[in-house]
Structure formats: structure tokens, C-alpha cells
PDB file of C-alpha atoms in Angstrom:
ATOM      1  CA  UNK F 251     -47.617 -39.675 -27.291  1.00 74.00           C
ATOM      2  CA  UNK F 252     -48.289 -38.002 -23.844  1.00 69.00           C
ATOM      3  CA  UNK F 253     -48.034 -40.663 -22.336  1.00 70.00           C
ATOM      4  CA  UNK F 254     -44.747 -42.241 -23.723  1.00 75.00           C
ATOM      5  CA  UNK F 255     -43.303 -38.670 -22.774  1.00 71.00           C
ATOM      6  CA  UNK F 256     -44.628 -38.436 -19.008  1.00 67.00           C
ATOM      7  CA  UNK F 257     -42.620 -42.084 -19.144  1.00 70.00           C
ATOM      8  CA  UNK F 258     -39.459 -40.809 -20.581  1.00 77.00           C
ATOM      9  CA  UNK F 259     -39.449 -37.611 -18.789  1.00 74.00           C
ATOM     10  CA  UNK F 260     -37.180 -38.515 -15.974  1.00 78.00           C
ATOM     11  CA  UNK F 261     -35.040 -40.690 -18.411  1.00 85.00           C
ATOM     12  CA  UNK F 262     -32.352 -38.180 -17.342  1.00 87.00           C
ATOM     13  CA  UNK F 263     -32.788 -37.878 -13.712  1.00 88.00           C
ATOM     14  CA  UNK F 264     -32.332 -41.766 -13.641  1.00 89.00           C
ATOM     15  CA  UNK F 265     -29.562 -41.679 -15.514  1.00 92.00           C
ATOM     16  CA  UNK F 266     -27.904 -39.207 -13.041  1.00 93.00           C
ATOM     17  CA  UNK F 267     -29.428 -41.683  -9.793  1.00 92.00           C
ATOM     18  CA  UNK F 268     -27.189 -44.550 -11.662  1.00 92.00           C
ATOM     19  CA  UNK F 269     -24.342 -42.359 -12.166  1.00 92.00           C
ATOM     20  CA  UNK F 270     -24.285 -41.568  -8.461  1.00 92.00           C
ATOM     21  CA  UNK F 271     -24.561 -45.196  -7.023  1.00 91.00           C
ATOM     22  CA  UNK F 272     -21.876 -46.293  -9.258  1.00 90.00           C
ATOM     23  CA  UNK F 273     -19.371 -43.181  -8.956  1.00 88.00           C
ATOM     24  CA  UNK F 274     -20.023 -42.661  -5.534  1.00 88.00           C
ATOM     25  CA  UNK F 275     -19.803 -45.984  -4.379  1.00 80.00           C
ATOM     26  CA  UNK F 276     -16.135 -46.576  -5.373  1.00 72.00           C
ATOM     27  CA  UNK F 277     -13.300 -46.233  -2.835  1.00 66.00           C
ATOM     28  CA  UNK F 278     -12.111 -42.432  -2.453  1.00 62.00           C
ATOM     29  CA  UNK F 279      -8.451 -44.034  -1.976  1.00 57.00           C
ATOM     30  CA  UNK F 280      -7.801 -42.557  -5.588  1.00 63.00           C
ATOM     31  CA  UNK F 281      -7.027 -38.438  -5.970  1.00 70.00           C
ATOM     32  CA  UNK F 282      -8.618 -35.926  -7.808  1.00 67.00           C
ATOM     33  CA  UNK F 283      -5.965 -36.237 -10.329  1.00 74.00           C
ATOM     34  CA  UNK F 284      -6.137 -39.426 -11.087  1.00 74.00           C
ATOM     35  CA  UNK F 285     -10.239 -39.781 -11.377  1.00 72.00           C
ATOM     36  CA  UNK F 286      -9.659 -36.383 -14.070  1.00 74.00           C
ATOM     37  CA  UNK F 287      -7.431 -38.280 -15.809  1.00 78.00           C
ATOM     38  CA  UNK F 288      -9.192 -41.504 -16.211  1.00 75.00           C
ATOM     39  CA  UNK F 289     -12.459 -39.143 -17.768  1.00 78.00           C
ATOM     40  CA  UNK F 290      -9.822 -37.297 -20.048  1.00 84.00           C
ATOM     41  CA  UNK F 291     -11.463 -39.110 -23.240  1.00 86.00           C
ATOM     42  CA  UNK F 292     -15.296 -37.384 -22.181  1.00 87.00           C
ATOM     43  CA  UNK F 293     -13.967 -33.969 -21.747  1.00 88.00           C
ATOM     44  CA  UNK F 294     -12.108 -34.198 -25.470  1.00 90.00           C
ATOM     45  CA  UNK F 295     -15.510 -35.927 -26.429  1.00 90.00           C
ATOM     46  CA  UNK F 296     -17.314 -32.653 -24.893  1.00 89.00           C
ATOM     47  CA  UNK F 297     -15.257 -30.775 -27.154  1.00 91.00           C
ATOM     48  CA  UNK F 298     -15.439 -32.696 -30.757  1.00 94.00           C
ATOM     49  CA  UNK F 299     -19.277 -32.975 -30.564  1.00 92.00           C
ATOM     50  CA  UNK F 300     -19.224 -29.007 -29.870  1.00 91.00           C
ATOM     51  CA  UNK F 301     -16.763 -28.060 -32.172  1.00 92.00           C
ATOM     52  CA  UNK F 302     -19.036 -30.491 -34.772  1.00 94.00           C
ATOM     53  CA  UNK F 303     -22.458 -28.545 -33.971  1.00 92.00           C
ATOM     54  CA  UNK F 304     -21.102 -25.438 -34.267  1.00 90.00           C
ATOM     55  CA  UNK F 305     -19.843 -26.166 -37.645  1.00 90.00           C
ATOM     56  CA  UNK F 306     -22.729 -27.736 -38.501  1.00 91.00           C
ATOM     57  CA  UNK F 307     -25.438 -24.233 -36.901  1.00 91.00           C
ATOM     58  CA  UNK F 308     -22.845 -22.324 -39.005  1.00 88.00           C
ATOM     59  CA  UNK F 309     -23.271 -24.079 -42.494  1.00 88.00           C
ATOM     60  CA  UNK F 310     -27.259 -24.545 -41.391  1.00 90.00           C
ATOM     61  CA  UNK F 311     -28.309 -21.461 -40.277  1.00 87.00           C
ATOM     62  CA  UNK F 312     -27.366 -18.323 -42.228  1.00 86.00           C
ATOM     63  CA  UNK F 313     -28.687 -15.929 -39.735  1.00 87.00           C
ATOM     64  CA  UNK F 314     -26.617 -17.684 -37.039  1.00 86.00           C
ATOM     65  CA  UNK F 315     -24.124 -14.764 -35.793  1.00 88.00           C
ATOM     66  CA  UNK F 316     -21.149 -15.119 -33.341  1.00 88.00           C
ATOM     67  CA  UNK F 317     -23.303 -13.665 -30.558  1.00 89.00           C
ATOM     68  CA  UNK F 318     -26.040 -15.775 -30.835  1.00 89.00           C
ATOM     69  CA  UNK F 319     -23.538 -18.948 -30.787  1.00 90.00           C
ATOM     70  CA  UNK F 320     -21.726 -17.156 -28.065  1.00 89.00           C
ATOM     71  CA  UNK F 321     -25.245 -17.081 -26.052  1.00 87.00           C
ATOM     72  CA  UNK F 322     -25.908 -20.081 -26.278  1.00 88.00           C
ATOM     73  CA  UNK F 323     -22.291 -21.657 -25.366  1.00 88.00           C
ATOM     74  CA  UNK F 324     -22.843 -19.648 -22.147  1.00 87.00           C
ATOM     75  CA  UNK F 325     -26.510 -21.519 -21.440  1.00 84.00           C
ATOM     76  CA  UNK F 326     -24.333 -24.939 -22.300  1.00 85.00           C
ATOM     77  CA  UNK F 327     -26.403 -25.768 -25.292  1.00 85.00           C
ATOM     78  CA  UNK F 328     -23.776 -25.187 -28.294  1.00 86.00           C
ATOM     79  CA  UNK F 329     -26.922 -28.026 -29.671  1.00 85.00           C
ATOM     80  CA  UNK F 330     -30.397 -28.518 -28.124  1.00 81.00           C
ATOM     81  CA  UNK F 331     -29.272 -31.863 -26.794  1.00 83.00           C
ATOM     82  CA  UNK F 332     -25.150 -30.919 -25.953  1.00 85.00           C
ATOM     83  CA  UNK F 333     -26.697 -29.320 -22.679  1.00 87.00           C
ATOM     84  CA  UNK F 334     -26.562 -33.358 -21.246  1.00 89.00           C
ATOM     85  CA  UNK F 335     -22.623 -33.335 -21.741  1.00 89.00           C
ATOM     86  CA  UNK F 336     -22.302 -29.983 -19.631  1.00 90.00           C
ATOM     87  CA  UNK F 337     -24.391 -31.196 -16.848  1.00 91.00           C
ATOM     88  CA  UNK F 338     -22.456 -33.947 -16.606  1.00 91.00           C
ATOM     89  CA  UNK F 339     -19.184 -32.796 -17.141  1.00 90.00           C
ATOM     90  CA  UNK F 340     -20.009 -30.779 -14.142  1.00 91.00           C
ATOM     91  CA  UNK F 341     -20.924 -33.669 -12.529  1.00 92.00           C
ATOM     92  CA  UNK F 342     -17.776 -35.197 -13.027  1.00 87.00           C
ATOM     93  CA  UNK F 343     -15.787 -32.429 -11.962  1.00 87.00           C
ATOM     94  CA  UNK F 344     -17.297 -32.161  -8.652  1.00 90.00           C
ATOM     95  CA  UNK F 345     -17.604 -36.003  -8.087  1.00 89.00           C
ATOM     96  CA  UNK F 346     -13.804 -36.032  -5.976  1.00 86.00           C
ATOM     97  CA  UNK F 347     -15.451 -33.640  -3.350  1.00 89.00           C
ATOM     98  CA  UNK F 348     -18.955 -35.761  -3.417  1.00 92.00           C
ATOM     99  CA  UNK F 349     -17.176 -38.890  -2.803  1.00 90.00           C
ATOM    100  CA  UNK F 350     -15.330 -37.583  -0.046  1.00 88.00           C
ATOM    101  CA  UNK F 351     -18.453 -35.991   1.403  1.00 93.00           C
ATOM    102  CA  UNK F 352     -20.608 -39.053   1.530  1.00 92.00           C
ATOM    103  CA  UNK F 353     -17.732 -40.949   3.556  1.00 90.00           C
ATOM    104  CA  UNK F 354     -17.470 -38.409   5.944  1.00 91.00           C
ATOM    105  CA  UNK F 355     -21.111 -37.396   6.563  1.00 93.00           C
ATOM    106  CA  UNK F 356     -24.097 -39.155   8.444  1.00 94.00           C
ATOM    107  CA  UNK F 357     -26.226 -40.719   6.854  1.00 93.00           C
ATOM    108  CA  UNK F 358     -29.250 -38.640   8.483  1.00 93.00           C
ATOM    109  CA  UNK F 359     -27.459 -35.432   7.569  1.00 95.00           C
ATOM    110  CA  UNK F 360     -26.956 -36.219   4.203  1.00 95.00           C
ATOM    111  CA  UNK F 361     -30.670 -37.312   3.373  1.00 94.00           C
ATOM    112  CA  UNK F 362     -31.268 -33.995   4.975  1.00 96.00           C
ATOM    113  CA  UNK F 363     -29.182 -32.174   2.461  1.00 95.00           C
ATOM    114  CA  UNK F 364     -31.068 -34.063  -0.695  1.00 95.00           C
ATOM    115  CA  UNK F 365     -34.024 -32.796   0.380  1.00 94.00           C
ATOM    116  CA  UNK F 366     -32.722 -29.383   0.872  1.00 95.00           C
ATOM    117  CA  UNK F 367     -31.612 -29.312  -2.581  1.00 94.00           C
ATOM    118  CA  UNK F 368     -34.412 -30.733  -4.082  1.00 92.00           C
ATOM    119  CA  UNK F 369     -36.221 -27.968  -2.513  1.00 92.00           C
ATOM    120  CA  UNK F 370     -33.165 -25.186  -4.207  1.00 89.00           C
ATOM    121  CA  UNK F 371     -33.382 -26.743  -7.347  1.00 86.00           C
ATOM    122  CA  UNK F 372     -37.410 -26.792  -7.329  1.00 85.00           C
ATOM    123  CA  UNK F 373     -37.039 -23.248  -6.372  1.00 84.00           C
ATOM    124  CA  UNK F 374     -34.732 -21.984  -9.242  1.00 78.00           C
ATOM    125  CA  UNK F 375     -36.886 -23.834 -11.791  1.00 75.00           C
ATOM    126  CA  UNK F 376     -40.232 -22.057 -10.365  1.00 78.00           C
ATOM    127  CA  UNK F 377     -38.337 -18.550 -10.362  1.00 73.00           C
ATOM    128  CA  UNK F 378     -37.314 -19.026 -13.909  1.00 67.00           C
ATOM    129  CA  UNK F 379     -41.011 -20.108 -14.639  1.00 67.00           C
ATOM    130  CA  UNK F 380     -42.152 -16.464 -13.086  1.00 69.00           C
ATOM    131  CA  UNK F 381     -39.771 -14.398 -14.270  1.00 63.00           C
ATOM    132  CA  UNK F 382     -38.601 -14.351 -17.395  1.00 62.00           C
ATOM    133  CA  UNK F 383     -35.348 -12.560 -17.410  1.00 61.00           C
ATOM    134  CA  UNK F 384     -33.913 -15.077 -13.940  1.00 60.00           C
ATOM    135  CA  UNK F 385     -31.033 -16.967 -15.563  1.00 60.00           C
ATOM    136  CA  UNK F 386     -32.172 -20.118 -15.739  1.00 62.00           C
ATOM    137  CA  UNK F 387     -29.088 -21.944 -16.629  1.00 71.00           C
ATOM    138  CA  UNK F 388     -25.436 -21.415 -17.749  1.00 81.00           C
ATOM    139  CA  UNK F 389     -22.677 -23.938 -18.421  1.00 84.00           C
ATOM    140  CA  UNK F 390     -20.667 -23.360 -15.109  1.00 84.00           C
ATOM    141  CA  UNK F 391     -23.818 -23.948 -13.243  1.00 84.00           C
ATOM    142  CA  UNK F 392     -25.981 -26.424 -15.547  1.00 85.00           C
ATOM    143  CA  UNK F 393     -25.227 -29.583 -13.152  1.00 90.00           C
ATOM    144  CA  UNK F 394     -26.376 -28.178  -9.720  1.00 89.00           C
ATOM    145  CA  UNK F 395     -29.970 -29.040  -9.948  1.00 90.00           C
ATOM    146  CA  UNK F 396     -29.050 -32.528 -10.933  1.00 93.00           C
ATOM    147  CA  UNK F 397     -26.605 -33.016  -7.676  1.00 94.00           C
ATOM    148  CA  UNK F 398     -29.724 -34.153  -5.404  1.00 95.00           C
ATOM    149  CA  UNK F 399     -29.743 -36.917  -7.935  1.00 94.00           C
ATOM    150  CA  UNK F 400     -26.565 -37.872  -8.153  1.00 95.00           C
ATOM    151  CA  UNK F 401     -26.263 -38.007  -3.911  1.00 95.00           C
ATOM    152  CA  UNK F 402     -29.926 -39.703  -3.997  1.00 94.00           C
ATOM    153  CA  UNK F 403     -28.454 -42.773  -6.010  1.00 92.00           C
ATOM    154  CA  UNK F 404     -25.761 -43.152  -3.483  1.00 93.00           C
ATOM    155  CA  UNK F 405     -28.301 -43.121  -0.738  1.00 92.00           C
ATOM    156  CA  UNK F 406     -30.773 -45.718  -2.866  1.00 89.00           C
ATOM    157  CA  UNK F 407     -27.849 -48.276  -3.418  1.00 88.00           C
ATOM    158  CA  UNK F 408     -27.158 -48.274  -0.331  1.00 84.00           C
ATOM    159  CA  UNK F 409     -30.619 -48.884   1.341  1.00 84.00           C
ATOM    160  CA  UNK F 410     -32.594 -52.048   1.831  1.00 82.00           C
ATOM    161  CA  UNK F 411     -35.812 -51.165   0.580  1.00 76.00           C
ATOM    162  CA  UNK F 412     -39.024 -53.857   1.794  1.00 82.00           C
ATOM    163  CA  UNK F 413     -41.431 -55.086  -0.757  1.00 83.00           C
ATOM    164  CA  UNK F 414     -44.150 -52.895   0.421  1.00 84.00           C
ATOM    165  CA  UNK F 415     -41.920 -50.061  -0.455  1.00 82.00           C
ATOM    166  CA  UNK F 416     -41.422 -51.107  -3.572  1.00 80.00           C
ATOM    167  CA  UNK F 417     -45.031 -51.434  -4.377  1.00 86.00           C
ATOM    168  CA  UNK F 418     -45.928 -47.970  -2.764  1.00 86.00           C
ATOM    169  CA  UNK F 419     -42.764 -46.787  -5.179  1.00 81.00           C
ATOM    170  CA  UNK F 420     -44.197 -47.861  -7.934  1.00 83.00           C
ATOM    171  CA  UNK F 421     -47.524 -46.786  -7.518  1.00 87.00           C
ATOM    172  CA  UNK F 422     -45.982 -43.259  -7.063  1.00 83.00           C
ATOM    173  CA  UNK F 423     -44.033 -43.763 -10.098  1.00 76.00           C
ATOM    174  CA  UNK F 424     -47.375 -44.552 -12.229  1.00 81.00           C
ATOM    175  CA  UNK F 425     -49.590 -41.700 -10.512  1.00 83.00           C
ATOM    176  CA  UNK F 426     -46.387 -38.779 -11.229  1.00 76.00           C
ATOM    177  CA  UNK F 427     -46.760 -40.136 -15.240  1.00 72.00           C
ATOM    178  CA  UNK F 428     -50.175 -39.984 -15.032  1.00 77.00           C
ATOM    179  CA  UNK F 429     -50.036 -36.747 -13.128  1.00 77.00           C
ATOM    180  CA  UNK F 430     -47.606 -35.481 -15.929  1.00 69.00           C
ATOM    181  CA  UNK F 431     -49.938 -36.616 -18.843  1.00 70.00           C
ATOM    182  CA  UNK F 432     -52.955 -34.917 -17.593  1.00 73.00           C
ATOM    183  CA  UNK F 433     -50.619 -32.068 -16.959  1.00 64.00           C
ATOM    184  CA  UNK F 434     -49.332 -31.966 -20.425  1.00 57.00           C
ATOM    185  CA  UNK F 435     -52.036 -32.663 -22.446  1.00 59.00           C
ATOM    186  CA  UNK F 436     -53.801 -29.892 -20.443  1.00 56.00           C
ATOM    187  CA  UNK F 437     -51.445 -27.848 -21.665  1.00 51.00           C
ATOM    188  CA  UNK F 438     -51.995 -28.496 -25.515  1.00 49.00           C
TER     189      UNK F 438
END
């Protein structure tokens, strides 16, 4: 079982690397308006599915109140898995400004700027990990750490990557899941 999770742990992150090669890819010809509009059907999807959970917590769980429900609205997880559609709702929101960004910036600069989020997002997660009371996440700001992601996709389907990079890829791939099994069933 450890092992199956270490290999779907970054299920997500890959996700959000596909996302940005394919939404940051297309022309930017199009406004802000018009890319909202065409994603009009997710946001009322956003809504139904938490409008559906919270009817379903409130039939489930007697001791539910309004300010626990409240609570957990604000961290963006109305359900344990709803906290997906936030992130990338805010993903979507911000992809207009992204797209632009990517056209405009160097290439250099901008693999610069992954990194330097990487290292913010790495950050956050570790001072949430030492300190209990840091806010860890919220609903506004739920997609940030996942913006490296989105710009490293970009970068990926854009780059010609040798054979012998794919092998040393790969290799890393296997030794993080294997680093993140030993780590896990440490843990247990």
C-alpha cells in the first residue's frame, strides 16, 4: 500500500503540469472575458458539488454547526476532496495573467521564477509543519503553491528533452517513490 501511495502522491501535481502545457500554450489573442466565460460551466460545477456536501455534512453529522462548516469553507474544503476544485478554480482565474506572462518573459527568467516558488511554496508547507497555528491554507489562496506547476508544464512542453534525460528523469522519479515509501512507512 506504501508503495502504490508514494506512486500516486504527485497524481495532482501532474495533473496541474498538464493543465499548464495545455492552457498556457494557447494563443493569448482571446481576453479575460472571454476565457471566464468559456469555464462558466466549472465555476457553477464548483458550486453544485458544494452546495451537495454541505447538505450531505448537515444530514451526516449532527454535531456539524454553522461555524464549523463556515471554517472549513474558508480552508476550501466544504468536503475532504472539494479542496481540488478551489485550487483550481484559482488556477483558472489567474491563467489570463499567466498566459500573458509567459509570452512576454525570457525564458531564463521564468525558469528562475519556478524555482523561486518552489522554494515559497516548500517554505509555507515547512512553516505550517512547525507551527501549528500558521494558516496553512484558505480558499483565496489554496492554488499558489500549485502555480510553479502549472508554469513548469509550460516550460516542459516546450523543451526538447535528450534520451539521457529522460532516463536520469526517471530514475529520479523511482528513487523520490522510494524515498517517499521509506519515508512513510517510517512514519507508521
Amino acid at each position: 500500500a506504501n508503495i502504490i501511495m508514494a506512486l500516486i502522491a504527485s497524481c495532482v501535481p501532474v495533473f496541474v503540469l498538464i493543465s499548464g502545457a495545455l492552457f498556457l500554450e494557447r494563443p493569448c489573442h482571446e481576453n479575460a472575458g472571454a476565457f471566464f466565460l468559456r469555464r462558466v460551466r466549472f465555476f457553477f460545477q464548483v458550486i453544485f458539488w458544494t452546495l451537495f456536501y454541505i447538505v450531505l455534512r448537515a444530514g451526516s453529522e449532527p454535531a456539524l454547526s454553522l461555524g464549523q462548516m463556515t471554517a472549513d469553507l474558508w480552508r476550501g474544503v466544504p468536503y475532504y476532496h472539494l479542496w481540488f476544485l478551489y485550487m483550481l478554480a484559482g488556477l483558472y482565474l489567474i491563467t489570463p495573467l499567466l498566459c500573458r506572462y509567459v509570452r512576454v518573459v525570457s525564458r531564463p527568467c521564468r525558469v528562475v521564477v519556478i524555482l523561486l516558488l518552489f522554494f515559497c511554496a516548500s517554505l509555507w508547507f515547512l512553516a505550517g509543519e512547525i507551527d501549528s497555528m500558521w494558516p496553512r491554507q484558505n480558499v483565496v489562496f489554496l492554488f499558489v503553491p500549485f502555480i510553479p506547476y502549472y508554469l513548469l508544464g509550460h516550460e516542459l512542453r516546450n523543451t526538447n528533452v535528450s534520451r539521457k534525460s529522460l532516463f536520469l528523469f526517471l530514475f529520479l522519479l523511482l528513487a523520490a517513490c522510494l524515498a517517499t515509501t521509506v519515508h512513510v512507512s517510517g512514519g507508521d
